[in-house]
Short mmCIF file of C-alpha atoms and ligand atoms in Angstrom, two decimals:
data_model
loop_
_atom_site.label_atom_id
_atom_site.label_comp_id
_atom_site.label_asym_id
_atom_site.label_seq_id
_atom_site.Cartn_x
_atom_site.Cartn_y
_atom_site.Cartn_z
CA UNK S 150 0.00 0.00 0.00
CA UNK S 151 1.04 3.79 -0.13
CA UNK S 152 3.69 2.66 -2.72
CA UNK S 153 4.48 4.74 -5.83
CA UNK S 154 4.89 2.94 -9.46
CA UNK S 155 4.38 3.66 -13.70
CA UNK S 156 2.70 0.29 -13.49
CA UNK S 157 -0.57 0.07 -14.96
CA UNK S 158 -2.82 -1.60 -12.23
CA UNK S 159 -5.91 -1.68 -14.43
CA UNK S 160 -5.83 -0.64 -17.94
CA UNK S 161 -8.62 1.32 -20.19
CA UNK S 162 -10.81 -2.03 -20.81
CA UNK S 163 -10.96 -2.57 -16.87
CA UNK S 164 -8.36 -5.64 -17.39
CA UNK S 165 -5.86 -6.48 -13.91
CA UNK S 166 -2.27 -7.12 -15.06
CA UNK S 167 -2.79 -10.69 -14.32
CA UNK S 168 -5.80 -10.70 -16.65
CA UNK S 169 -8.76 -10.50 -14.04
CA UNK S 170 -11.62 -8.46 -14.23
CA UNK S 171 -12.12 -6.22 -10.89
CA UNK S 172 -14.58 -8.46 -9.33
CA UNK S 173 -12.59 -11.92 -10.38
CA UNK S 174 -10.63 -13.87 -7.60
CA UNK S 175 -7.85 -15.94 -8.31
CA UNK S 176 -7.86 -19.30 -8.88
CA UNK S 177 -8.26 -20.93 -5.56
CA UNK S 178 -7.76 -24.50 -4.56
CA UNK S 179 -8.13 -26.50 -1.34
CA UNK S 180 -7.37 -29.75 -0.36
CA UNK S 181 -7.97 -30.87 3.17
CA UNK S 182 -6.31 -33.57 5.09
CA UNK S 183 -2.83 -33.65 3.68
CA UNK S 184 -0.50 -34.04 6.35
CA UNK S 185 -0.39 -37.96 8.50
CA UNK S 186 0.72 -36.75 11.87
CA UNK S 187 -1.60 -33.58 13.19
CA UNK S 188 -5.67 -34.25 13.68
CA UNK S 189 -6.46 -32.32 10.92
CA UNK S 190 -4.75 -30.23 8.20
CA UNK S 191 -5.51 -28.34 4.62
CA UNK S 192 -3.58 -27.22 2.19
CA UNK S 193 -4.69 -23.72 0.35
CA UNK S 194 -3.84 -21.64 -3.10
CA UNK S 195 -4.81 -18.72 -4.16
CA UNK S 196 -3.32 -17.53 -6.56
CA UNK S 197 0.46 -17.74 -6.20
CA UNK S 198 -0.31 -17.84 -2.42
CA UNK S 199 0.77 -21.24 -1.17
CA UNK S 200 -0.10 -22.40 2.22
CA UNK S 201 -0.49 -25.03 5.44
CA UNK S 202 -2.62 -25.33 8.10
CA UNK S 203 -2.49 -27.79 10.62
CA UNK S 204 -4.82 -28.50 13.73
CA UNK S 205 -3.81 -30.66 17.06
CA UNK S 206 -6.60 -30.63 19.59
CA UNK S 207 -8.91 -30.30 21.32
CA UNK S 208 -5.81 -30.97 24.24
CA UNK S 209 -4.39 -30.06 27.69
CA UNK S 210 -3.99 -26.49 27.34
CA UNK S 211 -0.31 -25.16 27.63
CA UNK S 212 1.00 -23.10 29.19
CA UNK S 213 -1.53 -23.68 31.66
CA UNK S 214 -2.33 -20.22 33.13
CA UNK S 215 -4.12 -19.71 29.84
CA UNK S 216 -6.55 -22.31 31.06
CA UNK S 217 -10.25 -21.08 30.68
CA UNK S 218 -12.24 -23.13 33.18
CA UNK S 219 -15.38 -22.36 31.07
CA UNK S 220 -14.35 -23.53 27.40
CA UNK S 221 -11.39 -24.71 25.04
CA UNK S 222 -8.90 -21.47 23.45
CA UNK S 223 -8.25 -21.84 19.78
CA UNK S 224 -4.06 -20.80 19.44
CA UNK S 225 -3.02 -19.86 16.50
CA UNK S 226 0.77 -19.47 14.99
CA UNK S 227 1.34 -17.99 12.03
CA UNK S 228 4.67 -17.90 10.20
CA UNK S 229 6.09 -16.82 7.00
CA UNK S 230 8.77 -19.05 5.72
CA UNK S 231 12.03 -17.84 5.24
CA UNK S 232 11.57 -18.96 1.44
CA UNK S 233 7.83 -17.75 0.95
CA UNK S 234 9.02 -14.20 -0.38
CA UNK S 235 11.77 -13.13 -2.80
CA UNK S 236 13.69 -11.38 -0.48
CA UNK S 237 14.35 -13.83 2.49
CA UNK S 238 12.06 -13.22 5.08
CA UNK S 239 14.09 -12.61 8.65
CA UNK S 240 12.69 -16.25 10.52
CA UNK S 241 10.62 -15.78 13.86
CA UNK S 242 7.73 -14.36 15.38
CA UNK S 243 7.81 -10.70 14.74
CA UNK S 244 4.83 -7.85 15.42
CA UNK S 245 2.96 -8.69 11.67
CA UNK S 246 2.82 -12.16 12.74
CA UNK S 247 1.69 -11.50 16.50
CA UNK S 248 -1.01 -9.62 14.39
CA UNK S 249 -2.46 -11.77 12.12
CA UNK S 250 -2.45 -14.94 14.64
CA UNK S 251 -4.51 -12.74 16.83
CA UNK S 252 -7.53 -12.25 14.61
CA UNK S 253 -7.12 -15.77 12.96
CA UNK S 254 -7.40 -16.97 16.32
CA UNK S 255 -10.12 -13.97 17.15
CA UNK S 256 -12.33 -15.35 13.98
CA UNK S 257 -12.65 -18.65 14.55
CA UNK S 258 -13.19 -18.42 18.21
CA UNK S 259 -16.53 -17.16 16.38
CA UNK S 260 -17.55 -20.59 15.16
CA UNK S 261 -15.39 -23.43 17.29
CA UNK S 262 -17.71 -24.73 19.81
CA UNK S 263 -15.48 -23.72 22.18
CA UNK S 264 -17.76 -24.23 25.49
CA UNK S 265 -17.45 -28.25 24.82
CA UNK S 266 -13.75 -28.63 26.02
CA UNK S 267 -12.83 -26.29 29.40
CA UNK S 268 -9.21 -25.94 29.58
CA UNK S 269 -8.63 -27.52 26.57
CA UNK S 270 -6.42 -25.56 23.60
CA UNK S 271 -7.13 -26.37 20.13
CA UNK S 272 -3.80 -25.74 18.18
CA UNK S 273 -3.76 -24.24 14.81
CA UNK S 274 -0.05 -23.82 12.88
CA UNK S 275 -0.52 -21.52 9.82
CA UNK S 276 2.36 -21.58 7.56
CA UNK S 277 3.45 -19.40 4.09
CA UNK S 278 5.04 -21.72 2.08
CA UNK S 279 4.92 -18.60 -1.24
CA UNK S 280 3.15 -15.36 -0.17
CA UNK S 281 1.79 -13.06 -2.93
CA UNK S 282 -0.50 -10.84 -0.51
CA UNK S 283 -3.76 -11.95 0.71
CA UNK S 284 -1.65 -14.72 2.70
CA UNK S 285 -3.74 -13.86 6.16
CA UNK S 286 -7.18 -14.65 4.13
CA UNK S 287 -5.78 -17.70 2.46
CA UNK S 288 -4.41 -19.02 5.79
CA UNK S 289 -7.79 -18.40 7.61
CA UNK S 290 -9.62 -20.14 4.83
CA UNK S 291 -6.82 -22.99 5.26
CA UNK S 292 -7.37 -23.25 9.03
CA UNK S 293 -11.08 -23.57 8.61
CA UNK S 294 -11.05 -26.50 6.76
CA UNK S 295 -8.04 -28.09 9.05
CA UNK S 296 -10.25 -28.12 12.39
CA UNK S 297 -13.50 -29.28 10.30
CA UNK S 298 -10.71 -32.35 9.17
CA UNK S 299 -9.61 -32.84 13.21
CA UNK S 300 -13.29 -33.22 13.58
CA UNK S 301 -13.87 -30.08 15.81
CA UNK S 302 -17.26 -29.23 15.95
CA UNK S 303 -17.96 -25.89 14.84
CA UNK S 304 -21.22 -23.76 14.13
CA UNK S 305 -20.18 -22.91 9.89
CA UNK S 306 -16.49 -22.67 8.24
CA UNK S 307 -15.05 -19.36 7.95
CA UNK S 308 -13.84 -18.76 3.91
CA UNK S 309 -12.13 -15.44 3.56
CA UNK S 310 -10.38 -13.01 1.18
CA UNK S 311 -9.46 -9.53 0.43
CA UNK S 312 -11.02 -6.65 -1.62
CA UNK S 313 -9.45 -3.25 -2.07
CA UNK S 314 -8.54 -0.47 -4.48
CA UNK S 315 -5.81 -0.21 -7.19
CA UNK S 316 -5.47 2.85 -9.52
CA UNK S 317 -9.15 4.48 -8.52
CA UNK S 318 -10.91 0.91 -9.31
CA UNK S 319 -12.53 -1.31 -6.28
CA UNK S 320 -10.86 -4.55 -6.94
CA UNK S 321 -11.52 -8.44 -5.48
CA UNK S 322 -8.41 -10.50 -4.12
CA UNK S 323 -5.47 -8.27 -4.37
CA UNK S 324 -2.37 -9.78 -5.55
CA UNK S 325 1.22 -8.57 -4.57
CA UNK S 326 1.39 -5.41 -7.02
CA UNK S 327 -1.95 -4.31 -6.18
CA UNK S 328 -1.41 -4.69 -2.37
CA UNK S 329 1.76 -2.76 -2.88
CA UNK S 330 1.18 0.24 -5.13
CA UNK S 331 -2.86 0.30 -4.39
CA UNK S 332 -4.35 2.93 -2.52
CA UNK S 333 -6.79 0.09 0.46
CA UNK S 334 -6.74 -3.24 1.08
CA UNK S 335 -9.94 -4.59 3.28
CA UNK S 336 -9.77 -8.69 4.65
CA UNK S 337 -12.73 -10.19 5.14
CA UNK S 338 -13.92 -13.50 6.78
CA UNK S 339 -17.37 -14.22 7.48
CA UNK S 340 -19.66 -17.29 8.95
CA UNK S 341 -21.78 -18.19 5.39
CA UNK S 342 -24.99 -19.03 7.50
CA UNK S 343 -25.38 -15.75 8.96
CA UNK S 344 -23.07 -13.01 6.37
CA UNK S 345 -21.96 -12.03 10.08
CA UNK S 346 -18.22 -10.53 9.81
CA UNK S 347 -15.56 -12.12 12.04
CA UNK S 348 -12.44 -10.51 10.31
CA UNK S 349 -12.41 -6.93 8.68
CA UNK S 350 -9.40 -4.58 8.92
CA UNK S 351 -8.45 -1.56 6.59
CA UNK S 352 -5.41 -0.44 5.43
CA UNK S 353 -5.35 2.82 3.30
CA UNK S 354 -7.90 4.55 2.27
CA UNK S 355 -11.79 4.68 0.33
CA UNK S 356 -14.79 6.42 0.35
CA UNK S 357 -17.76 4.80 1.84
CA UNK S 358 -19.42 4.26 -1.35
CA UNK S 359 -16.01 2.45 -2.22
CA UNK S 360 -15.75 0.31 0.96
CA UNK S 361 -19.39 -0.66 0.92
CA UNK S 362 -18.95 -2.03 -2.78
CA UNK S 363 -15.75 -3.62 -1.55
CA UNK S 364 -17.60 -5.59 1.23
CA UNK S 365 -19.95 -6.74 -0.99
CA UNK S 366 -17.55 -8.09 -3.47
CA UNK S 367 -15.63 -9.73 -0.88
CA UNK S 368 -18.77 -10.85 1.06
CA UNK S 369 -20.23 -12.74 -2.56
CA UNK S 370 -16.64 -14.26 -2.96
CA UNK S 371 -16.30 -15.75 0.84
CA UNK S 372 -19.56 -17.83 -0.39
CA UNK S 373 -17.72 -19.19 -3.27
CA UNK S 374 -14.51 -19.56 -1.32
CA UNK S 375 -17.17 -21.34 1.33
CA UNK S 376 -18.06 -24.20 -1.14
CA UNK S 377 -14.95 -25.38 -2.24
CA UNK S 378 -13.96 -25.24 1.12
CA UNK S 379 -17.25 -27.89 1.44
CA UNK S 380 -16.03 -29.86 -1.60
CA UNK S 381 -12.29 -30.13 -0.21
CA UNK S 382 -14.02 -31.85 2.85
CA UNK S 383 -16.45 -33.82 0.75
CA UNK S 384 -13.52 -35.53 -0.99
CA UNK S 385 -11.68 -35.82 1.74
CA UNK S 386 -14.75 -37.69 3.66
CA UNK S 387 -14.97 -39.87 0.38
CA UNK S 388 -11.72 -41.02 0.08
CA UNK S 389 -11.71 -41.77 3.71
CA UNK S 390 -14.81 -44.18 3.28
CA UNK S 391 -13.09 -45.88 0.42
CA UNK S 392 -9.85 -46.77 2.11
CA UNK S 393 -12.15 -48.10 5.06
CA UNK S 394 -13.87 -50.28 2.54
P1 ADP J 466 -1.39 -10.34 3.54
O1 ADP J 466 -0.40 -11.37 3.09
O2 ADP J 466 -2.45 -10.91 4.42
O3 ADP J 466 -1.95 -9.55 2.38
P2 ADP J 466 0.19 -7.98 4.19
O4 ADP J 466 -0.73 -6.98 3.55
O5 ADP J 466 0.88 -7.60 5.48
O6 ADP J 466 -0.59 -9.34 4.49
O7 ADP J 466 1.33 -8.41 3.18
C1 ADP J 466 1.12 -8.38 1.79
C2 ADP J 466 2.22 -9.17 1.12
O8 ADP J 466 3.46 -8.52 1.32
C3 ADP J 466 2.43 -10.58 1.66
O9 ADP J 466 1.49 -11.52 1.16
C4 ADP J 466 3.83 -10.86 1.16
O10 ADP J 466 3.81 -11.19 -0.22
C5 ADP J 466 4.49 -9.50 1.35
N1 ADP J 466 5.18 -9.44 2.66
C6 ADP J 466 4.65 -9.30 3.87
N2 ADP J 466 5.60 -9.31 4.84
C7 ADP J 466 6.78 -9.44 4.20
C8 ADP J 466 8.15 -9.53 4.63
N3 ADP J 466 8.49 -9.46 5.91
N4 ADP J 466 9.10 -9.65 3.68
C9 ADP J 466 8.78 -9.70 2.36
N5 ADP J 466 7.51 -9.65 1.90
C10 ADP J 466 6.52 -9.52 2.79
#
């Protein structure tokens, strides 16, 4: 955001530079259950984003004055890999990633039936394999679908992505040039029974005409976002069923 550049974000016909229309996403895919050795775990692209989730849990809480006597906490970690940008990324925890754990953890707090496991943690490892911005959305959305695969129960699965605006134009799913040299970038995540919001933050600026088209591009897109996140677990279920046959 903020930055300066000659680049052409949208041209004359309305056309992205990576060939998308304003309110096209990227192409997303999801696979759920990929890793052996955690309860549940999803894999995510969007775009050039690549990225893990994996779920232990519901289990003894750690450390334990974090203990809630009255229902499970959902802990999140996210990380950027060293190797995810093209400029290595310094390893470790730093305040970005403090951040975006925080309201991953925040949003699905919103939908884990929490109340069913006292001083229990559910564990949730978020890791950017490539990031090409959007990378909090696409871990979110990858998260989602690794508790529903630990078999958590949950009320709905949270989908989420980005909308924003690049050279004057409201625009879906940012990627890394538009995040960069655009002038707002809004995250989303919502619960698909209920459209209620459970992640929103703004960075730069719009006008509320802007933002309110923004939500509602964003808002339509979580649904779509929502059923392949359905379809990941479908297969998932199915192949399950055959290797028990
Ligand atoms: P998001 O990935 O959720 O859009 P940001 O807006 O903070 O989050 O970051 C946008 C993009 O900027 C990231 O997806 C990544 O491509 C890049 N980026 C973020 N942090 C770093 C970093 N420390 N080093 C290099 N690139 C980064």
């Amino acid at each position: 955001m903020s930055g300066h550049t000659d680049m052409v974000l949208v041209d004359e016909n309305g056309m992205r530079i990576d060939g998308r229309t304003a309110e096209e996403h990227r192409p997303i895919k999801i696979e759920a259950g990929v890793l052996h050795n955690a309860d549940g775990s999803a894999y995510v692209e969007i775009g050039k984003n690549k990225v893990l989730a994996a779920v232990y849990g519901p289990r003894e809480c750690h450390p334990r004055h974090l203990q809630n006597p009255q229902k499970a906490i959902v802990q999140v970690k996210y990380n950027m890999e060293a190797y995810s940008v093209s400029d290595r990324k310094r390893p470790g925890t730093d305040r970005r990633s403090i951040e975006i754990s925080k309201i991953t953890a925040e949003a699905l707090e919103k939908v884990v039936l929490t109340e069913l496991y006292p001083r229990a943690s559910i564990d949730v490892y978020i890791e950017i394999l490539q990031a090409n911005a959007g990378t909090r959305c696409a871990g979110l959305t990858a998260a989602s679908v690794a508790l529903a695969d630990a078999g958590i129960p949950m009320r709905d699965i949270v989908p989420a992505i980005a909308a924003g605006k690049a050279d004057g134009n409201v625009l879906l799913d940012l990627n890394k040039e538009e995040d960069n040299y655009g002038q707002a970038d809004v995250p989303i995540a919502i619960v698909p029974s209920t459209d209620e919001i459970v992640l929103l933050q703004m960075d730069g600026n719009m006008t509320r005409a802007e933002f309110d088209h923004a939500i509602e591009l964003a808002v339509n897109a979580c649904h779509e976002v929502h059923d392949l996140q359905v379809d990941a677990l479908k297969r998932r279920y199915s192949k399950n069923q055959e290797a028990s046959q």
